[in-house]
XYZ file of C-alpha atoms in Angstrom:
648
model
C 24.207 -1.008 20.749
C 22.554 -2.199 17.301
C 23.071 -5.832 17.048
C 22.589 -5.311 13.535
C 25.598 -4.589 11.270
C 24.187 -3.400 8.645
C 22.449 0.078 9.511
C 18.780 0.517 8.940
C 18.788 3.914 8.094
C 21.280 3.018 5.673
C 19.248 -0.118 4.307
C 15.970 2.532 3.892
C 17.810 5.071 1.984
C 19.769 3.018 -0.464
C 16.641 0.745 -1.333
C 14.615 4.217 -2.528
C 17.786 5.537 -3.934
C 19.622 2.714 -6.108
C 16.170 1.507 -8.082
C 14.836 4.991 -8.387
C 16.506 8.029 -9.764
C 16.288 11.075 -7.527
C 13.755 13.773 -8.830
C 14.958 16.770 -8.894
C 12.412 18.174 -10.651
C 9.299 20.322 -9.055
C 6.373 19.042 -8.028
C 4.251 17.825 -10.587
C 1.613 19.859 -11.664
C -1.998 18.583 -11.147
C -3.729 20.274 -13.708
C -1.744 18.353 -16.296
C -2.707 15.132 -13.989
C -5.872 14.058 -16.680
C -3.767 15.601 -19.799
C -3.515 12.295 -21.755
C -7.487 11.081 -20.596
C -9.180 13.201 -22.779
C -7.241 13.321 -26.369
C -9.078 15.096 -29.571
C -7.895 13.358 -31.747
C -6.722 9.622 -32.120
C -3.286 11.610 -33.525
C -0.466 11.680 -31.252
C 1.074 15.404 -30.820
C 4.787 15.242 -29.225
C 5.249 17.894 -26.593
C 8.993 16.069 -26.031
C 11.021 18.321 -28.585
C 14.244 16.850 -27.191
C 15.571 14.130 -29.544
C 18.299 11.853 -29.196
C 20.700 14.770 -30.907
C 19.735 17.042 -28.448
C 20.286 15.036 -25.152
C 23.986 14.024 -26.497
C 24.831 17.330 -27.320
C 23.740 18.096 -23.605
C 25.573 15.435 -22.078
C 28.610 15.640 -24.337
C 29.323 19.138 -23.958
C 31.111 19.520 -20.642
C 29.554 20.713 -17.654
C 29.977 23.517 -14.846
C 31.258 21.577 -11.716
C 28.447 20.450 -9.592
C 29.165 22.081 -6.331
C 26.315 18.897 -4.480
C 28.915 16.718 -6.117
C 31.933 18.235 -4.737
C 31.088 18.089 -0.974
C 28.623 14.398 -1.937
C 25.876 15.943 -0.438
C 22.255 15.802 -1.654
C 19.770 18.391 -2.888
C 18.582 18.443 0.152
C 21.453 18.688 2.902
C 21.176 20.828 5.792
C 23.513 22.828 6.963
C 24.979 20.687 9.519
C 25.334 17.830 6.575
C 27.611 20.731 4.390
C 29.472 21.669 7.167
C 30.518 17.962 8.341
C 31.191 17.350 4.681
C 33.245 20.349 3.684
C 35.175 19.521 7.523
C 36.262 15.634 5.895
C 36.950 17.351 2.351
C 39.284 19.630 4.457
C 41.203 16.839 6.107
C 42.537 15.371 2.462
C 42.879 18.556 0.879
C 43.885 21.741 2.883
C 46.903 23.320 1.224
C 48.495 22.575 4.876
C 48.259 19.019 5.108
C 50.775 18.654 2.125
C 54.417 19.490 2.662
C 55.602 18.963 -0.491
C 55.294 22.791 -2.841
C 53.913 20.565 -5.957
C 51.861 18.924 -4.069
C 50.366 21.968 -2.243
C 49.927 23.729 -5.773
C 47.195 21.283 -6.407
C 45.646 21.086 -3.152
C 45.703 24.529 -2.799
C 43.554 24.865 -6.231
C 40.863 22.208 -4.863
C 40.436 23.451 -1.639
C 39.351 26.662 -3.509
C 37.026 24.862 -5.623
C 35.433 23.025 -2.106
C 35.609 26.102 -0.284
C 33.712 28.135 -3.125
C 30.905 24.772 -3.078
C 30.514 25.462 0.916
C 30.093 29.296 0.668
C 27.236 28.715 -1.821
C 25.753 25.931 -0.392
C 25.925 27.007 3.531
C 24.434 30.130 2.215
C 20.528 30.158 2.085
C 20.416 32.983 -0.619
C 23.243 31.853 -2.657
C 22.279 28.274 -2.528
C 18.342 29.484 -3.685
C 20.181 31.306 -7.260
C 22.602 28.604 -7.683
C 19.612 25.619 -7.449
C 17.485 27.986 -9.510
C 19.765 29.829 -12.187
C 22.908 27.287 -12.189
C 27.066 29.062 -11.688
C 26.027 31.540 -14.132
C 23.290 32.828 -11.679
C 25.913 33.685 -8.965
C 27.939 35.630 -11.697
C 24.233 38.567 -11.875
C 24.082 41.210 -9.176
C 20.713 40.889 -7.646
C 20.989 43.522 -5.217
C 18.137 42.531 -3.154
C 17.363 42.008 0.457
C 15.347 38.600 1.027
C 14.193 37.205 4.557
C 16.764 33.919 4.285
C 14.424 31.880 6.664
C 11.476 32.633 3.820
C 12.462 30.288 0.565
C 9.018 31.293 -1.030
C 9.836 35.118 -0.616
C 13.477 34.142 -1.821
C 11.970 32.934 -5.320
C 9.254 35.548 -5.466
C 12.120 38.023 -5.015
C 14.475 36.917 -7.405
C 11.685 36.079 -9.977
C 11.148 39.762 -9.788
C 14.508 41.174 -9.913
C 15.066 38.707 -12.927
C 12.524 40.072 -14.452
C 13.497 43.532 -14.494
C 17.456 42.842 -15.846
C 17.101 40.860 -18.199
C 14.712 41.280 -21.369
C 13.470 37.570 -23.011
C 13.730 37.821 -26.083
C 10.494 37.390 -28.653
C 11.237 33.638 -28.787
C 10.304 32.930 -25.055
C 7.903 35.443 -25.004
C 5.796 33.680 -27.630
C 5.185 30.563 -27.912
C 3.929 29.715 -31.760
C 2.159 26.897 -32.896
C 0.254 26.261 -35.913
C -1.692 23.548 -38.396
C -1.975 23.571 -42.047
C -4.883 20.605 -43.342
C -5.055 19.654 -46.419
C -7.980 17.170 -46.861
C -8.153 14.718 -49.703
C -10.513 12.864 -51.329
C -8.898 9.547 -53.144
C -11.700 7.477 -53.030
C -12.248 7.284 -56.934
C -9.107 5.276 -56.849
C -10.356 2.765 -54.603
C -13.947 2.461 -55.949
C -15.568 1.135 -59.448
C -17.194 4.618 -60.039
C -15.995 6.797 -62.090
C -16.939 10.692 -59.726
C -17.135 11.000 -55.662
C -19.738 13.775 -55.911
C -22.764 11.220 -56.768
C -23.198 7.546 -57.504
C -25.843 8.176 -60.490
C -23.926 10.481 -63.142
C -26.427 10.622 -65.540
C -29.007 12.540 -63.461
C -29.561 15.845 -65.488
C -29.500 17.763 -61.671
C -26.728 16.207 -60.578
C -24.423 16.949 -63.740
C -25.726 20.565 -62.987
C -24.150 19.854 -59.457
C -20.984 18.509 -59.999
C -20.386 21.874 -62.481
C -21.423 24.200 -60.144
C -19.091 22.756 -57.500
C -16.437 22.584 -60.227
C -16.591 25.858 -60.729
C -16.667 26.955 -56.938
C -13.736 24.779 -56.377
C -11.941 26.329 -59.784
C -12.997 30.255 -57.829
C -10.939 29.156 -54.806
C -8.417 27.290 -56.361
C -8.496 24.070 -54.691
C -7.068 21.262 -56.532
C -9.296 18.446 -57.860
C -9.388 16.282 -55.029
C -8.403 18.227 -52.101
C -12.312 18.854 -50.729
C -11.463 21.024 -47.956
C -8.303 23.282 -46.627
C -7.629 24.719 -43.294
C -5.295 27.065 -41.276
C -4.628 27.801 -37.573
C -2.186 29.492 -36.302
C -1.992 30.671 -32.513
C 0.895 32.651 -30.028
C 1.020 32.515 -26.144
C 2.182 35.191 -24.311
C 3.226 35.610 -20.385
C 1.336 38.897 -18.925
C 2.753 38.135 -15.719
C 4.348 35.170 -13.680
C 0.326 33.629 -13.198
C -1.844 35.221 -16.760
C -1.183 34.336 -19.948
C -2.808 35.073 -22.950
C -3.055 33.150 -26.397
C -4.344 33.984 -29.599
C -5.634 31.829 -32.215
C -6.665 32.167 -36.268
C -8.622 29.706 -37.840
C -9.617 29.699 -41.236
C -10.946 27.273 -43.820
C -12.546 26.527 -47.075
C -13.770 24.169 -49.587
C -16.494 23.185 -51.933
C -16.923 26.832 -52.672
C -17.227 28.008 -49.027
C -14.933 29.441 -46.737
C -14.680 30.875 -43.056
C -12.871 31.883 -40.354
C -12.502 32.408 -36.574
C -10.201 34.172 -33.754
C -10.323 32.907 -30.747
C -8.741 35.151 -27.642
C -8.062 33.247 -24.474
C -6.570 34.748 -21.234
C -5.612 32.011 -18.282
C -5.177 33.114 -14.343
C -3.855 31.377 -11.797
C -5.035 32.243 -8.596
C -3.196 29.872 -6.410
C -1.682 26.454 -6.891
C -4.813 25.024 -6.569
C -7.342 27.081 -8.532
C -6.707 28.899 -12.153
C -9.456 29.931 -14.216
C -9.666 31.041 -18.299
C -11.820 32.931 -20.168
C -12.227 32.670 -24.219
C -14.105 35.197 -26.598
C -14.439 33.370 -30.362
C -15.116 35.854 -33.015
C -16.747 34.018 -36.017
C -19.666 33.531 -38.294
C -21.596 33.272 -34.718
C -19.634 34.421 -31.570
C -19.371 32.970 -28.680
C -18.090 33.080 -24.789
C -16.875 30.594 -22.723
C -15.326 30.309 -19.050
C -13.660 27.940 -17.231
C -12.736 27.260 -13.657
C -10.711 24.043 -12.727
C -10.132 23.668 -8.677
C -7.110 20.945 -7.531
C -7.893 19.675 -3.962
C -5.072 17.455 -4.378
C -2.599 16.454 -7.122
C -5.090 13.205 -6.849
C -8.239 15.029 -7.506
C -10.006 18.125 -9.534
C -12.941 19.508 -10.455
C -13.999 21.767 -13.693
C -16.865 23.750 -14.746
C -16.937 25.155 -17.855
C -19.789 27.481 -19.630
C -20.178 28.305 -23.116
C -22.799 31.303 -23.886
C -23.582 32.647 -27.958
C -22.712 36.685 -27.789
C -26.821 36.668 -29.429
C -27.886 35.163 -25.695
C -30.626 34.112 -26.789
C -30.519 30.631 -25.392
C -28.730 29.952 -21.710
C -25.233 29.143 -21.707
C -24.517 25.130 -22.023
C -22.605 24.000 -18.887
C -19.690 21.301 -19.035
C -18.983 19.715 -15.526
C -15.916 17.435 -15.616
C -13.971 15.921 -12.157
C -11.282 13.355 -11.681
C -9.651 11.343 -9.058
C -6.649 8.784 -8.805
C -7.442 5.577 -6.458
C -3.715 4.547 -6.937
C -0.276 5.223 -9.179
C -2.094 3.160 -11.907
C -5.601 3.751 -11.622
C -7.962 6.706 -12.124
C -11.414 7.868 -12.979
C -13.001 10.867 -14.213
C -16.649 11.543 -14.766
C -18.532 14.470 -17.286
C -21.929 16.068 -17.517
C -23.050 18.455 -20.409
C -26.428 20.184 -20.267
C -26.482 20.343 -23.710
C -28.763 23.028 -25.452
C -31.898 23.668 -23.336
C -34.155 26.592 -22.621
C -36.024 28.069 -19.783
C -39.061 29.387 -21.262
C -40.161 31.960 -19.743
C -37.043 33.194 -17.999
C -34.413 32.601 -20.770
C -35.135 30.769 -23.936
C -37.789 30.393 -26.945
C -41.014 28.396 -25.930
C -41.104 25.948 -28.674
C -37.860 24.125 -27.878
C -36.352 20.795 -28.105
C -34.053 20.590 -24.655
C -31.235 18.160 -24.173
C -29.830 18.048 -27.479
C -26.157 17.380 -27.356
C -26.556 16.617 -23.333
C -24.202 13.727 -22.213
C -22.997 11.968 -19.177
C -19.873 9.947 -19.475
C -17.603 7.918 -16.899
C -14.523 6.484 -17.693
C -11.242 4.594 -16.099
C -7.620 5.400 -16.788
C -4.778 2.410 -16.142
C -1.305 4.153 -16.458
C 1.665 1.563 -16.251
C 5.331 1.808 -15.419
C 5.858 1.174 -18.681
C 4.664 4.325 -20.264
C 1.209 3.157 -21.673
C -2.242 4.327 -20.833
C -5.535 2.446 -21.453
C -8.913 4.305 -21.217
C -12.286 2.904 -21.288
C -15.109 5.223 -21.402
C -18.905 4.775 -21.201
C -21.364 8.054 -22.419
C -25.038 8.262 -22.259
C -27.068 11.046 -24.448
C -28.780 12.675 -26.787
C -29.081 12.070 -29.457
C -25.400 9.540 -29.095
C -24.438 6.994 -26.756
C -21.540 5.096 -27.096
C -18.995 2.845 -25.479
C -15.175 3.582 -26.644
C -11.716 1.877 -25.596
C -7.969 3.136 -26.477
C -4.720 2.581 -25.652
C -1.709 4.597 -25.789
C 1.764 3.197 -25.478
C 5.455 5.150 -25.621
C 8.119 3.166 -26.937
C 10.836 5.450 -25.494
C 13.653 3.414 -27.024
C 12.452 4.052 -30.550
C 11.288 6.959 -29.781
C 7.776 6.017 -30.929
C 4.526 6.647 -29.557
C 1.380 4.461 -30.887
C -2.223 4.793 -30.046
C -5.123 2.202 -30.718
C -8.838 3.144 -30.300
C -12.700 1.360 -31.013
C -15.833 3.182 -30.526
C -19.384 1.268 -30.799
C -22.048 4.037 -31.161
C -26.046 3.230 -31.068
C -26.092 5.978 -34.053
C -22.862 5.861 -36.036
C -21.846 1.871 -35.643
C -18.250 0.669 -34.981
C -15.702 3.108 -35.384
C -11.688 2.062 -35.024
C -8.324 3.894 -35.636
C -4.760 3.620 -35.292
C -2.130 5.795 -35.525
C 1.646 6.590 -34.716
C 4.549 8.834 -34.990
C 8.201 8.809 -34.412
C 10.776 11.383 -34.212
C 12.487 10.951 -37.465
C 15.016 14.231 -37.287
C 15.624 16.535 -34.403
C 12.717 18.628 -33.061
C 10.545 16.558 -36.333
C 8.207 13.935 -35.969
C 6.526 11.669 -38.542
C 3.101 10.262 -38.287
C 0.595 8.389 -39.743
C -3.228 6.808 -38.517
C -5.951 5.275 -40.033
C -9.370 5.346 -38.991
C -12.696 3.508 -40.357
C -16.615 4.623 -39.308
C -19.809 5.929 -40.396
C -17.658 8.834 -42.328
C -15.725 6.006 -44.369
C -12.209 5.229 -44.693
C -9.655 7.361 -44.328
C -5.372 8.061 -44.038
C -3.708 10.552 -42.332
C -0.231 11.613 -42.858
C 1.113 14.414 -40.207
C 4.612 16.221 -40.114
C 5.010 18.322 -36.444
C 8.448 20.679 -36.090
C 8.501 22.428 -33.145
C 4.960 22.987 -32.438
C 4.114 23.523 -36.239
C 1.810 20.943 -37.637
C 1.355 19.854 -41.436
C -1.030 17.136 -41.788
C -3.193 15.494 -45.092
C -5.831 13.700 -44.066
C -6.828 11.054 -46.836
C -10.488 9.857 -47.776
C -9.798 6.435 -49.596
C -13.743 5.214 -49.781
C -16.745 7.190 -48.148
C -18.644 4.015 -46.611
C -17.139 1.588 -44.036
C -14.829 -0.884 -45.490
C -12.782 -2.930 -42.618
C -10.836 -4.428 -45.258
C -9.434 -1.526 -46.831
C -8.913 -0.337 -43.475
C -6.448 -3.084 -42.544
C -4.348 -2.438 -45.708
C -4.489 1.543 -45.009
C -2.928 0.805 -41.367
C -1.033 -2.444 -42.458
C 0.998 -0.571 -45.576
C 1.944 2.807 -44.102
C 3.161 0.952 -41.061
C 5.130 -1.245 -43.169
C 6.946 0.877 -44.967
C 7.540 3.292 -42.477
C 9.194 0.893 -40.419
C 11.228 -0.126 -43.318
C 12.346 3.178 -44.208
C 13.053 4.022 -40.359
C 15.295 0.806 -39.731
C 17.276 0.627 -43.603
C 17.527 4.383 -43.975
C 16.999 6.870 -40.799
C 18.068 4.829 -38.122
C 21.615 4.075 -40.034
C 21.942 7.701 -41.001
C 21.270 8.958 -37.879
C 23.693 6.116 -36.120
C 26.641 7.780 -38.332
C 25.613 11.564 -37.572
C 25.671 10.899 -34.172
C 28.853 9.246 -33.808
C 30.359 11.770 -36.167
C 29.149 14.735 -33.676
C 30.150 12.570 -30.864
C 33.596 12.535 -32.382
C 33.448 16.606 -32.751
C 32.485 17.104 -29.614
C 34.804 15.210 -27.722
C 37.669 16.369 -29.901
C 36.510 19.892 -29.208
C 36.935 19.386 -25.495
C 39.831 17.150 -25.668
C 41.845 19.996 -23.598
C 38.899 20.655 -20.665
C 38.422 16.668 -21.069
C 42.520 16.018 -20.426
C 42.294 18.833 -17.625
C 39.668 17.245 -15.774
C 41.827 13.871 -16.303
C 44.835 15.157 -14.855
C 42.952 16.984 -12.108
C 41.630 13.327 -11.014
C 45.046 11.641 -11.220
C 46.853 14.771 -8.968
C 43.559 14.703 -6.331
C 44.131 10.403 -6.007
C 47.344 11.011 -5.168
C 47.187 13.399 -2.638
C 44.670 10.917 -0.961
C 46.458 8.179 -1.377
C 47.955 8.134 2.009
C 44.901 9.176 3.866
C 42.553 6.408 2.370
C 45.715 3.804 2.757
C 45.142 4.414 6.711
C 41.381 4.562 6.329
C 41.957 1.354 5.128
C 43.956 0.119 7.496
C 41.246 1.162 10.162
C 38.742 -0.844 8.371
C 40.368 -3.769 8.204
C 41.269 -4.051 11.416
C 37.780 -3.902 12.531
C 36.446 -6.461 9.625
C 34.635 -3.528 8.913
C 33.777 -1.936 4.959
C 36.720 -2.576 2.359
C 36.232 -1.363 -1.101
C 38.045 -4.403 -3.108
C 37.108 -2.738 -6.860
C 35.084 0.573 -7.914
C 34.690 1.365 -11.695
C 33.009 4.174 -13.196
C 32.406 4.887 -17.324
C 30.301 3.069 -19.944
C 30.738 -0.789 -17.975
C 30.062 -4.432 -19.552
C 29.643 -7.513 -17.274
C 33.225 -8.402 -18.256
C 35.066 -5.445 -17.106
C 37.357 -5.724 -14.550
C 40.547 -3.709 -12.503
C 42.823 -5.761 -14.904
C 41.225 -3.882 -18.125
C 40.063 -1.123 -16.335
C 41.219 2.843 -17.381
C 43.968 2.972 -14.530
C 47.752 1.732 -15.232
C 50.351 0.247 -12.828
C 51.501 3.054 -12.311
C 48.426 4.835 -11.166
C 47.956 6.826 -14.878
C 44.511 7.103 -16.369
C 44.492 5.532 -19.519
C 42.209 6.190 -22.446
C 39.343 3.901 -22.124
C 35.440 3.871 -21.588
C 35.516 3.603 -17.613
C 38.246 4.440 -15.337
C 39.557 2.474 -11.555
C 37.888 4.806 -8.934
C 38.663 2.107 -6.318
C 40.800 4.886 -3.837
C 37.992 7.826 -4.343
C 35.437 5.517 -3.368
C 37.543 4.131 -0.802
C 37.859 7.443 0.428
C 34.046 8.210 1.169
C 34.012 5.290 4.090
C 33.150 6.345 7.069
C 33.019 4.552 10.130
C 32.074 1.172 8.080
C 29.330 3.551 6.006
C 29.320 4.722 2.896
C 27.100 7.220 1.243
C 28.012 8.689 -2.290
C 24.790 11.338 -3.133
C 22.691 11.388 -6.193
C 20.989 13.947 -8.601
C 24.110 14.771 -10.278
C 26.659 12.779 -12.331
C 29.808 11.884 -10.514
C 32.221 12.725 -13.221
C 32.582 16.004 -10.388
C 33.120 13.803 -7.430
C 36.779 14.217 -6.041
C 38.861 11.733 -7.969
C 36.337 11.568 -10.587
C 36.029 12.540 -14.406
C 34.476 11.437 -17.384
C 36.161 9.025 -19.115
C 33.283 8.488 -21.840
C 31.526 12.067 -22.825
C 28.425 11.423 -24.608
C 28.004 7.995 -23.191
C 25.734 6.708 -20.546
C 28.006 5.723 -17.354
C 27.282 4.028 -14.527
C 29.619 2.960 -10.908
C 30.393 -0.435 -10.073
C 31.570 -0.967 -6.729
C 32.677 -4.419 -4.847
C 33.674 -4.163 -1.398
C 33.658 -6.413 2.176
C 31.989 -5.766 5.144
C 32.894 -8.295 7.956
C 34.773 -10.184 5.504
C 32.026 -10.999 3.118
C 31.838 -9.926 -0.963
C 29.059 -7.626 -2.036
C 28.407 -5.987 -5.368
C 26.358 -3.077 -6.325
C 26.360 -1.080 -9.529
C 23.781 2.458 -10.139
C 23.581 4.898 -13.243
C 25.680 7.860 -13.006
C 22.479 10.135 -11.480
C 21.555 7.005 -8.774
C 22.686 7.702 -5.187
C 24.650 4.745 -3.070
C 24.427 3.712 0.372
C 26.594 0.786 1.614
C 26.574 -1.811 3.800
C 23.369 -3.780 2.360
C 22.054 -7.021 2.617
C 20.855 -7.152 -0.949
C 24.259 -6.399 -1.963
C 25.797 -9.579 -0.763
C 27.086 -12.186 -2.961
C 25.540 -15.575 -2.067
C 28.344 -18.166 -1.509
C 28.014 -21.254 -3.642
């Protein structure tokens, strides 16, 4: 016998449980592992098109019933744990157990509902669509035959029957994404001179200069100003469940000369580990270029890449790039590029400079809990070597994502930038950067909506100038922020109580169902988790004294809580859920399961739709007071030691 009373198995599971929200997501992918170590450009692009709108419309709009929730089992419950669960469920509700006709009305209609949760869940197939595909998924006749003791040949299956009844629609098919850049030059009202083409005006040649670029810029119809404009526009298309392909237009001009470029780019995966892509760009001078990346772990990779001119004159440049992660915070990667070079008198002219644009550059990523990222890279070549530092931080609150960078180059000085954006409207985000070098000073202004891009990058003095720098990133910033706190953040405050207000008034008859479906199933149980607690007492065993569960503030209590004398739910933020909770003891254990909200739980229902809830639960075990509250998505596992309440 375990001296102990409160069980270790118990102890282990809560601990991982409480502080950390299940994921019930897949595996995460390794190729993405490096995605934020190697960024383009110092502008942040959002791949999060989910604003705050759309998550509340989500969680506001009522959802199927959770069948994990029903029978408080996890995601991961064998059979046995279904079965001994839908056996206890059985005990409270079975139509049998109640004598009384009203009362057997309502049992009868939840021992359907827990009945229907065990025949999906204690059913390898059914369980496979339902995790996949949701209730709606159990609704589609798959007519196929799958080995149940193969869960890889049950997705492959039903990816392929999927496939073949239902037609996706253009939207999911292709996946569209373009940039329009409109570059321009505002220096001449930031310097004494009176033209940006040429500091000496009255040089006969350059007069002739600046009015034959006038008139190139008049043939294309480019704005004074605006030195250069580009397009790009690309699509990505799924060939099959592993090959994509993605197309891409490019196309630019200014000062007189324009140009263009497709780029065609079809990516394999050959196994989890290994996917490969191959690119053909069609321009002025074509080129190919191949990739391989091999994952030997979601820790480490390795990548090859070769870029060959369609003219093959020279031999292709090779690109050699691997990465590794020590620990949760700390990684490395290190790059090689050959550069241009020639192998006179197998491949290449004889009179050849080789190693121009070679490189070799190592550099360390720190990635904290607190969603930043700091990269320090050193690179070594020819004809540019350079030591660089950023820093990327998400401010997930404001939904705000900054980045800060400095570069000191042996050729091209001190170069620094900094830049930000923030989701201003749903699926829109707002940015702006500055950034100061060789090239001068410049601002950038950027608009993104769902994977379309409008940016204007500004040239406000072509020679380094730290000081105007400061006031391009200080100003922007400034009023930005003041427009986001006095004028967006207000306005979207009001439209999102107003469509919290819709919403809930929308559902107000599902939302008063669910209600009186919780009061009828805590009074069936009633009597059952009166002599459960009868048991426990007797034994000094685990007594739940309070349980609340809604939108919770340190001074809530059973006295102001969403239950009345007489046992009605009231309308409030968080209801009394002190006899559901009650009911889930078990031999002086209890275990409530996570990964789904608990507003399904027996007993249970939202009492606060679009709000974030959370349970609060005090109870005794051997006649001391503990206290433990979790988020609505955060499993529970009681008795624990860190639960108790010290006595003063």
């Amino acid at each position: 016998m375990n001296s102990d009373p409160y069980n270790s198995n118990t102890q282990t599971t809560s601990s991982s449980s409480e502080h950390q929200p299940p994921n019930t997501s897949s595996s995460q992918s390794s190729t993405n592992f490096f995605r934020f170590a190697r960024p383009n450009d110092y502008f942040l692009d959002s791949d999060e098109l989910n604003s705050t709108e759309e998550r509340l419309e989500h969680e506001t709009s009522p959802q199927p019933i959770d069948f994990y929730a029903v029978l408080n089992v996890e995601r991961d419950a064998d059979a046995e744990e279904i079965k001994n669960a839908f056996r206890r469920l059985s005990l409270l509700f079975h139509p049998d157990k109640h004598p009384l006709e009203s009362d057997k009305e309502i049992a009868k209609k939840k021992f359907q509902l827990i009945r229907q949760a065990f025949n999906v869940l204690s059913d390898p197939v059914k369980r496979h669509i339902y995790d996949t595909y949701g209730v709606e998924g159990l609704s589609h006749n798959w007519d196929v035959s799958l080995n149940v003791n193969d869960p890889e040949a049950i997705r492959r299956e039903l990816f392929k029957v999927q496939m073949e009844h239902q037609k996706m629609d253009a939207e999911r098919l292709v996946q569209s994404r373009g940039t329009i850049t409109l570059n321009v030059n505002a220096s001449e009202v930031f310097a004494n001179t009176g033209t940006v083409v040429s500091d000496d005006i009255s040089d006969p040649s350059t007069q002739r200069e600046n009015s034959e670029v006038k008139e190139k810029r008049q043939a294309i119809k480019l704005p004074q100003g605006i030195g250069k404009a580009s397009v790009s526009h690309s699509w990505e298309s799924k060939l099959s469940e592993a090959t994509s392909l993605t197309i891409q237009g490019n196309a630019s001009t200014g000062n007189g000369i324009g140009g263009g470029s497709v780029v065609g780019t079809v990516r394999h995966s050959f196994s989890h580990f290994l996917w490969g892509e191959f690119s053909a760009i069609m321009g002025i001078q074509p080129i190919f270029q191949a990739k391989a990346v091999r994952n030997f772990s979601p820790n480490k990779y390795v990548s090859l890449t070769s870029t060959l001119p369609v003219t093959t004159r020279l031999p292709p440049i090779f690109l050699f790039d691997s990465g590794n992660r020590f620990t949760k915070e700390v990684s490395a990667y290190f790059r090689f590029c050959t550069g241009v070079y020639s192998l006179y008198p197998l491949w290449g002219p004889e009179e050849f400079e080789n190693g121009s644009g070679s490189f070799t550059s190592i550099g360390i990523i720190h990635r904290s809990k607190k969603q930043s990222q700091t990269v320090l890279e050193i690179q070594a070549g020819m004809p540019e070597s350079s030591i660089s530092a950023s820093h990327y931080r998400h401010l997930k609150k404001q939904n705000i994502k900054l980045r800060m960078y400095i570069e000191a180059s042996l050729n091209s000085g001190i170069s620094l930038g900094v830049a930000g954006d923030k989701l201003v409207l749903p699926y829109t985000r707002l940015g702006v950067g500055a950034n100061c070098g060789e090239a001068g000073v410049s601002l950038r202004l950027q608009v993104t909506r769902l994977g379309q891009k409008f940016a204007v990058p500004i040239l406000l003095a072509p020679k380094y100038d730290f000081s105007l720098f400061l006031w391009a990133a200080f100003v922007p910033f400034c009023i930005t922020f003041a427009v986001d706190r006095f004028v967006i953040l207000p306005r979207r405050k009001k439209n999102l109580r107003r469509k919290l207000d819709e919403l809930r008034h929308k559902n107000a008859d599902l939302i008063n169902q669910r209600k009186n479906d919780a009061i009828s199933e805590i009074r069936l149980m009633s009597e059952n988790v009166a002599r459960k607690r009868e048991a426990e007492e007797s034994k000094n065993g685990l007594i739940i004294v309070e349980a609340l569960y809604g939108k919770l503030s340190k001074t809530n209590n059973r006295e102001n809580s969403g239950t009345g004398v007489d046992g009605s739910l009231l309308d409030t933020m968080y209801i009394d859920v002190t006899i559901p909770v009650m009911g889930l003891v078990n031999n002086s254990q209890l275990h409530i399961s996570g990964g789904h909200s608990k507003s399904h739980m027996v007993g249970f229902y939202d009492p606060c739709l679009g709000e974030r809830k959370k349970l609060r639960i005090k109870y005794k075990f051997q006649g001391r007071l503990h206290f433990v509250e979790v988020d609505d998505m955060t499993a529970v596992a009681a008795p624990l030691r860190a639960h108790l309440i010290e006595m003063v």
